XYZ file of C-alpha atoms in Angstrom:
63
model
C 191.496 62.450 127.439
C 189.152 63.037 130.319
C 186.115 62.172 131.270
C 184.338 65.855 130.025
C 186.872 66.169 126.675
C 184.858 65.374 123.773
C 185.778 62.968 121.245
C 184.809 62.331 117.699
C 186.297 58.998 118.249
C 183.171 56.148 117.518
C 182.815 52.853 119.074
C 180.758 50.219 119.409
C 179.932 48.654 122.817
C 178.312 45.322 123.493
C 177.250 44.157 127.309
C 176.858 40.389 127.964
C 177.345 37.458 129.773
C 180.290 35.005 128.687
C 180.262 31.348 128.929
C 182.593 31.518 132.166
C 180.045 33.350 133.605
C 181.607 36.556 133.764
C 179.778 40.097 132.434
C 181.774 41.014 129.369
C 182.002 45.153 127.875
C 183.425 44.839 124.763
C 184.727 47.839 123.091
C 185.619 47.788 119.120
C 186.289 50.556 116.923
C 189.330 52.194 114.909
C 192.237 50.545 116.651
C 190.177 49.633 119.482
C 189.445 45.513 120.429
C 188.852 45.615 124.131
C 187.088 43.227 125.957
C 186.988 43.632 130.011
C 185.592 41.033 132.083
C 183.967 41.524 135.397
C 182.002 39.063 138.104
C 178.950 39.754 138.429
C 179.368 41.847 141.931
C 181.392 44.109 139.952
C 178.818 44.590 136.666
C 176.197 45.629 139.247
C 178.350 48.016 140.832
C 179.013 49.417 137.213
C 175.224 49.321 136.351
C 174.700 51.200 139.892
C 177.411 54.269 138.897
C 176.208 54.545 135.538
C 172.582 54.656 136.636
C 174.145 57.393 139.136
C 175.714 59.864 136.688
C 172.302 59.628 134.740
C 170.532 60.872 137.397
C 172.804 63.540 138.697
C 172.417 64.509 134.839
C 169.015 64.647 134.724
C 169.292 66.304 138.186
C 171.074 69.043 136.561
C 169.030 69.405 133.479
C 166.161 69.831 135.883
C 167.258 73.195 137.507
C-alpha cells in the first residue's frame, strides 16, 4: 500500500506520553497492535511533517 492508495482498513490511533518518558503512537485495529515509541526530538519532528503535509494540502485546495 502507498501512501495515496486508499484503504477501507479502520484504526484507532492514540498519541501520548509513556512513563519512560518516551511519546508513544499506538495503532490498534483488525490485526493491528502497534505501539512505536519515539524521544521526544523525534515526536516533534513528526508533529512538524504532519503539520507540513496539512499545509501543502490546504495549499492545494486553495488554487
Amino acid at each position: 500500500m502507498g501512501i495515496n492508495k486508499e484503504s477501507d482498513v479502520t484504526a484507532n490511533l492514540q498519541i501520548g506520553p509513556t512513563s519512560l518518558g518516551m511519546v508513544r503512537i499506538y495503532i490498534e485495529g483488525d490485526g493491528i497492535d502497534l505501539p512505536m515509541d519515539f524521544e521526544p526530538e523525534e515526536a516533534i519532528e513528526i508533529a512538524e511533517e504532519i503539520r507540513a503535509a496539512a499545509e501543502a494540502v490546504k495549499a492545494q485546495k486553495g488554487r
